[in-house]
């Protein structure tokens, strides 16, 4: 029995539970709240203010009022505020790490890594804020001078998911503020506490009232109602494909700028000349991160038949070493899933695969951990082999610690399997032949490909997908483009 008990009072101390509106934290306009639940034991943690549509409209009013002055704020001043936020996140890194593990359930090392990753967006875009370029040239016919300036697009609405409660917000907030845009952010109701604490740090860093609003709510439609307001000029969303496409269609009604990071179904291809040890290490880095609840997590393991046995044996050995428990327990290496519904989804996908002929090499069920953890949303780390191509787990995003292995004998067959999906967010390729690896990486229909490694995300690199995995890019040199518009000024020559 796991006897570790988190110190809730210590972790939750100084965490705001109101909405951030007008430069201060306050109750919702109707006084309504919703509960945040600990996924390790299904127990209540705290109640948080649930923003109303009136609150959202007020946030947009304030964003519009702040727009002109924030856009006119010198880029260096905006840059210094972002840099200060980066420093404050690192000052409070331990607090943010434990807070994420408490509300998300995941192990502390994952949360610590996200704090560092999320903070980097503020440092990166602090540097980009002072480097927003334009253009000046003479037209080809010599009749005019062409001046192109890049201006902030205007007020932004950002909706973020529950699986990365810090970083999914920072990679939207940082470029918006750097570009000179006020932003309204709605964190997921499952994990609002980290974003509320970040809002507190942003105020401390000097972000003016109205430039940042944080609106947690138990009723998402209260915030998405803003998409019918033509004063809102940018919508950025990370979440499920179905919801993102629905909201983007609504946003099209006012022709606002839209960027979407949606679902994934990442292939993980191990060629005949792939290094099995590298591939197994990458499974630990990419699949077990956040318990597999990651949009770029490998979903379909397509392994050459000559490497399959060694690959499966290696993964099973690593999975045997894992310790399940409270995310805030330093001894835990794999925490619970974030939601009861997610636990049900993973169980159903595994059961369906087994019913269709897949074999369980390790795990495969909901564990009984004893004590209060028996009510947690845990699922065993699982390895499935001989997974049939018609199993739901091949088509659907798993979002759990499950490795589903299929095999191939021909490289063209592997590529066909890799591209047999409506999604195209991330992919992983393992081959010690550089020519083969690059050829596969270029031909896989995906916005991002990792070669011989299990990590992809970098604030200095563009992040985004193709096909039904989204529109636009976040991070990198192009990340700020989502928050500016080009204006032509044509001058008489």
XYZ file of C-alpha atoms in Angstrom:
493
model
C 0.000 0.000 0.000
C 1.213 3.502 -0.873
C 1.164 5.512 2.343
C 2.324 8.821 0.868
C -0.125 11.694 1.467
C 0.360 15.053 -0.270
C 0.349 18.228 1.810
C -2.535 19.904 0.005
C -2.440 23.039 2.142
C 1.226 23.591 1.407
C 0.834 23.081 -2.337
C -2.334 25.174 -2.660
C -1.168 28.059 -0.469
C -1.147 31.389 -2.377
C -2.806 29.867 -5.468
C -5.607 32.195 -6.666
C -9.034 30.635 -7.079
C -10.869 33.612 -8.586
C -10.930 34.729 -12.206
C -8.271 37.226 -13.275
C -10.125 40.217 -14.644
C -9.198 43.886 -14.678
C -5.851 43.301 -13.020
C -7.179 41.469 -9.952
C -8.619 38.122 -8.904
C -12.327 38.136 -8.134
C -15.371 35.855 -7.903
C -17.424 35.109 -10.989
C -20.150 37.655 -11.602
C -22.809 35.176 -10.450
C -20.713 33.671 -7.640
C -20.641 30.212 -9.232
C -17.695 27.853 -8.679
C -16.577 24.411 -9.854
C -14.452 21.745 -8.195
C -10.909 20.644 -8.985
C -10.334 16.947 -8.267
C -7.142 15.034 -7.426
C -6.888 12.237 -10.040
C -4.745 10.079 -7.732
C -7.615 9.472 -5.301
C -10.729 11.148 -6.788
C -10.862 13.602 -3.860
C -11.840 17.256 -3.880
C -8.955 19.732 -3.876
C -10.443 23.224 -4.124
C -13.279 25.226 -5.665
C -12.503 27.745 -8.411
C -14.596 30.644 -9.703
C -16.538 29.733 -12.847
C -16.509 32.643 -15.313
C -19.782 33.678 -16.901
C -20.435 35.058 -20.367
C -20.734 38.496 -18.772
C -17.247 38.032 -17.327
C -15.947 37.080 -20.766
C -17.576 40.130 -22.383
C -16.035 42.351 -19.711
C -12.633 40.798 -20.339
C -12.976 41.625 -24.032
C -14.090 45.175 -23.189
C -10.959 45.612 -21.107
C -8.731 44.024 -23.738
C -10.060 46.419 -26.359
C -9.534 49.374 -24.023
C -5.951 48.268 -23.348
C -5.095 47.418 -26.963
C -3.877 50.805 -28.205
C -1.645 51.554 -25.239
C -0.180 48.029 -25.075
C 0.561 48.076 -28.824
C 2.265 51.451 -28.380
C 4.366 50.199 -25.457
C 8.000 50.143 -26.608
C 9.071 46.652 -27.691
C 11.937 46.732 -25.205
C 9.501 47.384 -22.357
C 7.287 44.491 -23.421
C 10.419 42.377 -23.722
C 11.514 43.168 -20.186
C 8.109 42.168 -18.801
C 8.339 38.819 -20.582
C 11.878 38.305 -19.334
C 10.735 39.119 -15.799
C 7.963 36.519 -16.118
C 10.554 33.933 -17.165
C 12.561 34.722 -14.030
C 9.514 34.566 -11.758
C 8.525 31.155 -13.103
C 11.975 29.854 -12.227
C 11.803 31.508 -8.817
C 8.577 29.604 -8.111
C 9.517 26.471 -10.073
C 9.096 24.118 -7.118
C 5.635 25.504 -6.393
C 4.547 25.176 -10.024
C 5.988 21.663 -10.280
C 4.067 20.339 -7.292
C 0.912 22.219 -8.249
C 0.849 20.632 -11.714
C 1.435 17.163 -10.299
C -1.390 17.678 -7.841
C -4.050 18.800 -10.323
C -2.795 16.691 -13.271
C -1.683 13.602 -11.353
C 1.557 13.112 -13.251
C 4.965 12.367 -11.745
C 7.126 15.222 -10.479
C 9.901 14.843 -13.107
C 7.352 15.451 -15.882
C 5.989 18.520 -14.140
C 9.457 19.894 -13.455
C 10.327 19.493 -17.127
C 7.180 21.364 -18.169
C 7.993 24.281 -15.875
C 11.355 24.705 -17.586
C 9.842 24.232 -21.034
C 6.937 26.582 -20.400
C 9.194 29.297 -18.997
C 11.366 29.217 -22.111
C 8.571 30.648 -24.240
C 8.769 33.862 -22.233
C 12.527 34.062 -22.670
C 12.311 33.243 -26.392
C 9.579 35.758 -27.173
C 11.168 38.393 -24.950
C 13.949 38.265 -27.520
C 11.542 38.190 -30.478
C 9.557 41.194 -29.211
C 12.355 43.558 -30.221
C 12.907 41.883 -33.610
C 9.543 42.264 -35.330
C 10.635 43.269 -38.808
C 9.076 45.066 -41.754
C 10.055 45.785 -45.358
C 10.975 48.760 -47.540
C 11.553 48.578 -51.288
C 10.792 50.176 -54.625
C 8.058 48.601 -56.720
C 9.255 46.742 -59.856
C 7.826 49.412 -62.193
C 9.432 52.186 -60.170
C 6.152 54.009 -59.585
C 6.038 53.735 -55.793
C 7.860 52.845 -52.641
C 6.478 49.833 -50.829
C 6.542 49.949 -47.058
C 5.322 46.905 -45.119
C 4.816 47.136 -41.370
C 3.777 44.318 -39.025
C 1.234 45.364 -36.435
C -0.486 43.481 -33.592
C -3.562 41.649 -34.824
C -5.644 42.768 -31.821
C -7.394 41.088 -28.873
C -6.761 37.332 -28.625
C -8.792 34.474 -27.181
C -6.765 31.397 -26.229
C -8.259 28.068 -25.144
C -5.844 25.526 -23.685
C -6.131 21.814 -22.792
C -5.665 20.022 -19.483
C -2.604 17.947 -20.334
C -0.001 20.751 -20.184
C -1.493 23.327 -17.814
C 1.492 25.695 -18.037
C 3.212 25.328 -21.407
C 0.101 25.237 -23.601
C -0.679 28.675 -22.219
C 2.810 30.169 -22.228
C 3.404 29.420 -25.894
C 0.280 31.447 -26.709
C 0.554 34.196 -24.076
C 4.222 35.003 -24.675
C 4.018 35.703 -28.445
C 0.712 37.552 -28.060
C 2.184 39.916 -25.470
C 5.423 40.242 -27.436
C 3.466 41.295 -30.524
C 1.439 43.872 -28.586
C -1.847 41.950 -28.243
C -3.997 41.674 -25.099
C -5.026 38.079 -24.452
C -7.924 36.305 -22.744
C -7.074 32.750 -21.773
C -9.446 29.966 -20.783
C -7.619 27.093 -19.106
C -9.174 23.653 -19.000
C -11.569 23.132 -16.091
C -9.610 20.002 -15.141
C -6.354 21.935 -14.537
C -7.018 25.656 -13.936
C -4.755 26.202 -10.933
C -1.416 26.389 -12.731
C -2.688 29.023 -15.163
C -4.211 31.073 -12.354
C -0.868 31.034 -10.577
C 0.837 32.102 -13.812
C -1.642 34.985 -14.032
C -0.462 36.076 -10.615
C 3.149 36.036 -11.809
C 2.281 38.011 -14.947
C 0.766 40.769 -12.820
C 3.872 40.757 -10.628
C 6.020 41.068 -13.753
C 4.171 44.244 -14.740
C 1.540 43.222 -17.306
C -1.049 46.048 -17.200
C -4.668 45.496 -16.204
C -6.801 44.340 -19.114
C -3.856 43.006 -21.112
C -4.152 39.553 -19.530
C -7.344 37.861 -18.331
C -7.597 34.278 -17.049
C -11.116 32.873 -17.133
C -11.546 29.339 -15.806
C -15.101 28.086 -16.113
C -17.238 25.028 -15.729
C -19.174 26.091 -18.863
C -16.894 26.422 -21.895
C -19.587 28.039 -24.011
C -19.484 31.082 -21.723
C -16.045 31.899 -23.104
C -16.366 30.641 -26.680
C -19.368 32.986 -26.981
C -16.781 35.693 -27.687
C -16.154 34.172 -31.111
C -19.207 35.995 -32.453
C -17.785 39.398 -31.428
C -16.000 41.167 -34.284
C -13.748 43.009 -31.822
C -11.956 39.726 -31.166
C -9.299 39.414 -33.859
C -7.443 36.204 -33.078
C -8.435 32.752 -31.827
C -5.841 30.163 -30.821
C -6.847 26.710 -29.648
C -5.135 23.539 -28.483
C -7.344 20.514 -27.926
C -9.416 17.887 -29.671
C -9.923 17.976 -33.421
C -13.706 17.859 -33.166
C -13.980 20.814 -30.776
C -11.268 22.841 -32.507
C -12.872 22.526 -35.921
C -16.278 23.439 -34.504
C -14.944 26.587 -32.819
C -12.880 27.545 -35.870
C -16.034 27.388 -37.990
C -17.685 29.782 -35.558
C -14.660 32.093 -35.653
C -14.889 32.191 -39.447
C -18.068 34.231 -39.059
C -15.985 37.334 -38.349
C -12.941 36.310 -40.440
C -10.617 36.469 -37.448
C -7.153 34.951 -37.575
C -7.177 31.338 -36.338
C -4.502 28.850 -35.296
C -5.262 25.303 -34.176
C -3.215 22.527 -32.624
C -5.439 19.468 -32.747
C -5.248 15.704 -32.334
C -2.443 13.386 -33.342
C -1.830 9.744 -34.195
C 1.948 9.702 -34.342
C 3.717 6.781 -36.029
C 6.903 5.432 -34.432
C 8.795 3.603 -37.162
C 11.776 1.352 -36.360
C 13.524 0.273 -39.557
C 15.603 -2.865 -40.034
C 18.766 -0.850 -39.416
C 17.288 1.073 -36.475
C 19.047 1.058 -33.107
C 16.713 -0.803 -30.737
C 18.307 0.678 -27.620
C 17.726 4.199 -28.958
C 14.154 3.296 -29.826
C 13.442 1.879 -26.363
C 14.936 4.980 -24.713
C 12.682 7.081 -26.930
C 9.607 5.130 -25.803
C 10.377 6.099 -22.215
C 10.969 9.739 -23.202
C 8.051 10.143 -25.592
C 5.376 7.614 -24.600
C 5.613 7.734 -20.813
C 5.868 11.506 -20.657
C 2.762 12.713 -18.871
C 1.504 9.118 -18.816
C 1.102 9.180 -22.593
C -1.332 12.117 -22.401
C 0.557 14.149 -24.978
C -0.618 15.194 -28.442
C 2.760 14.295 -29.964
C 3.053 11.018 -28.063
C 3.797 8.054 -30.374
C 0.556 6.181 -30.944
C 1.332 3.476 -33.532
C 4.562 1.510 -33.143
C 5.486 0.213 -36.591
C 8.514 -2.035 -36.102
C 10.452 -4.073 -38.655
C 9.817 -7.764 -38.118
C 13.530 -8.412 -37.510
C 13.579 -5.899 -34.650
C 10.152 -6.498 -33.088
C 11.102 -9.109 -30.485
C 14.084 -7.161 -29.156
C 12.059 -3.940 -29.150
C 9.152 -5.452 -27.204
C 11.497 -7.129 -24.709
C 13.304 -3.840 -24.143
C 10.114 -1.859 -23.584
C 8.682 -4.469 -21.208
C 11.876 -4.415 -19.155
C 11.652 -0.631 -18.791
C 7.955 -0.768 -17.934
C 8.625 -3.331 -15.192
C 10.742 -0.724 -13.405
C 7.958 1.860 -13.130
C 6.324 2.782 -9.817
C 2.717 3.984 -9.812
C 1.511 6.407 -7.157
C 0.640 9.979 -6.221
C 2.108 12.405 -8.727
C 3.500 14.491 -5.879
C 5.276 11.497 -4.321
C 9.006 11.750 -5.192
C 9.120 7.945 -5.510
C 6.457 7.890 -8.251
C 7.591 7.441 -11.838
C 4.118 7.061 -13.389
C 1.083 8.842 -12.012
C -2.620 8.404 -12.759
C -4.392 9.570 -15.871
C -5.926 12.998 -15.463
C -9.589 12.039 -15.850
C -11.810 9.093 -15.022
C -13.176 9.325 -18.551
C -9.642 9.038 -19.932
C -9.077 5.888 -17.883
C -12.247 4.432 -19.419
C -11.121 5.359 -22.955
C -7.726 3.699 -22.556
C -9.274 0.544 -21.062
C -11.788 0.307 -23.904
C -9.094 0.733 -26.574
C -6.943 -1.995 -25.021
C -9.909 -4.351 -24.596
C -10.977 -3.813 -28.195
C -7.474 -4.592 -29.486
C -7.291 -7.791 -27.428
C -10.731 -8.901 -28.581
C -9.539 -8.468 -32.180
C -6.463 -10.640 -31.617
C -3.755 -8.472 -30.046
C -1.580 -10.089 -27.372
C -0.740 -8.479 -24.033
C 3.014 -8.565 -23.437
C 2.743 -6.428 -20.304
C 0.031 -4.686 -18.273
C -3.300 -4.284 -19.954
C -5.685 -3.349 -17.151
C -6.631 -0.992 -14.343
C -4.431 -1.833 -11.321
C -5.548 -2.213 -7.713
C -3.036 -0.125 -5.788
C -4.823 -0.387 -2.437
C -5.931 2.309 -0.012
C -7.126 5.639 -1.366
C -5.240 5.039 -4.613
C -7.847 2.421 -5.465
C -10.115 5.311 -6.423
C -7.450 6.956 -8.601
C -7.471 7.056 -12.388
C -4.537 4.698 -12.901
C -3.855 2.424 -15.848
C -1.023 -0.072 -16.056
C 1.802 0.695 -18.480
C 0.921 -1.666 -21.294
C 2.591 -3.330 -24.276
C 0.450 -4.964 -26.974
C 1.823 -7.041 -29.840
C 0.272 -8.423 -33.039
C -2.190 -5.538 -33.022
C -4.528 -5.887 -36.016
C -4.801 -2.944 -38.367
C -8.575 -2.704 -37.822
C -8.279 -2.228 -34.044
C -9.574 1.108 -32.749
C -6.249 1.727 -31.009
C -4.588 2.066 -34.430
C -7.044 4.716 -35.571
C -7.778 6.633 -32.347
C -5.453 8.726 -30.221
C -4.716 6.672 -27.092
C -3.694 9.367 -24.570
C -2.406 6.750 -22.145
C 0.693 4.612 -21.376
C 0.047 1.979 -24.054
C 2.512 0.776 -26.702
C 0.637 -0.895 -29.590
C 3.048 -2.758 -31.896
C 2.530 -3.769 -35.506
C 5.256 -5.098 -37.792
C 6.400 -4.641 -41.385
C 8.897 -6.232 -43.763
C 9.189 -3.569 -46.467
C 10.054 0.133 -46.085
C 7.297 1.219 -48.465
C 4.811 -0.752 -46.399
C 5.988 1.073 -43.270
C 5.536 4.451 -44.953
C 2.047 3.488 -46.099
C 1.125 2.497 -42.535
C 2.607 5.698 -41.137
C 0.537 7.878 -43.482
C -2.682 5.878 -43.087
C -4.358 8.441 -40.816
C -6.281 11.682 -41.067
C -3.802 13.245 -38.634
C -0.316 14.636 -39.169
C 1.120 16.222 -36.052
C 4.271 14.289 -35.086
C 6.224 11.208 -36.177
C 9.293 9.268 -35.050
C 11.771 7.461 -37.297
C 14.648 5.173 -36.316
C 17.321 4.256 -38.856
C 21.107 4.379 -38.663
C 21.185 5.102 -42.414
C 20.967 8.889 -42.694
C 19.718 8.808 -46.279
C 16.915 6.387 -45.384
C 16.019 8.334 -42.244
C 15.797 11.667 -44.080
C 13.823 10.121 -46.932
C 11.314 8.688 -44.465
C 11.126 11.966 -42.519
C 10.430 13.926 -45.695
C 7.789 11.503 -46.987
C 5.850 11.054 -43.757
C 2.839 13.379 -43.768
C 3.498 15.159 -40.502
C 4.302 18.655 -39.301
C 7.185 17.419 -37.125
C 9.462 14.384 -37.289
C 12.014 13.212 -34.710
C 14.854 11.083 -36.071
C 16.530 8.610 -33.690
C 15.204 10.450 -30.629
C 12.075 10.726 -28.543
C 11.906 14.498 -28.085
C 10.514 17.119 -30.442
C 9.315 20.231 -28.626
C 11.585 23.271 -28.497
C 10.452 26.885 -27.973
C 12.938 27.967 -30.651
C 11.381 25.638 -33.258
C 7.981 25.748 -34.993
C 5.337 23.436 -33.516
C 2.264 22.375 -35.468
C 0.667 19.818 -37.727
C -0.760 19.101 -41.173
C -3.944 17.425 -42.376
C -6.506 17.385 -39.533
C -3.912 18.092 -36.861
C -4.191 21.841 -37.167
C -3.361 25.192 -38.713
C -0.452 27.533 -38.058
C 2.706 27.187 -35.989
C 3.636 28.014 -32.417
C 7.159 28.779 -31.213
C 10.248 29.413 -33.312
C 10.788 32.435 -35.532
C 7.338 31.994 -37.100
C 5.422 31.779 -33.812
C 4.952 35.524 -33.517
C 3.512 35.682 -37.059
C 0.244 34.279 -35.720
C -0.245 37.490 -33.709
C 0.654 40.176 -36.265
C -0.810 41.418 -39.521
C 1.151 42.868 -42.420
C 0.064 46.335 -43.546
C 1.081 47.822 -46.872
C 1.841 51.536 -47.061
C 2.305 52.511 -50.701
C 4.199 55.796 -51.136
C 4.289 57.939 -54.249
C 7.727 57.778 -55.829
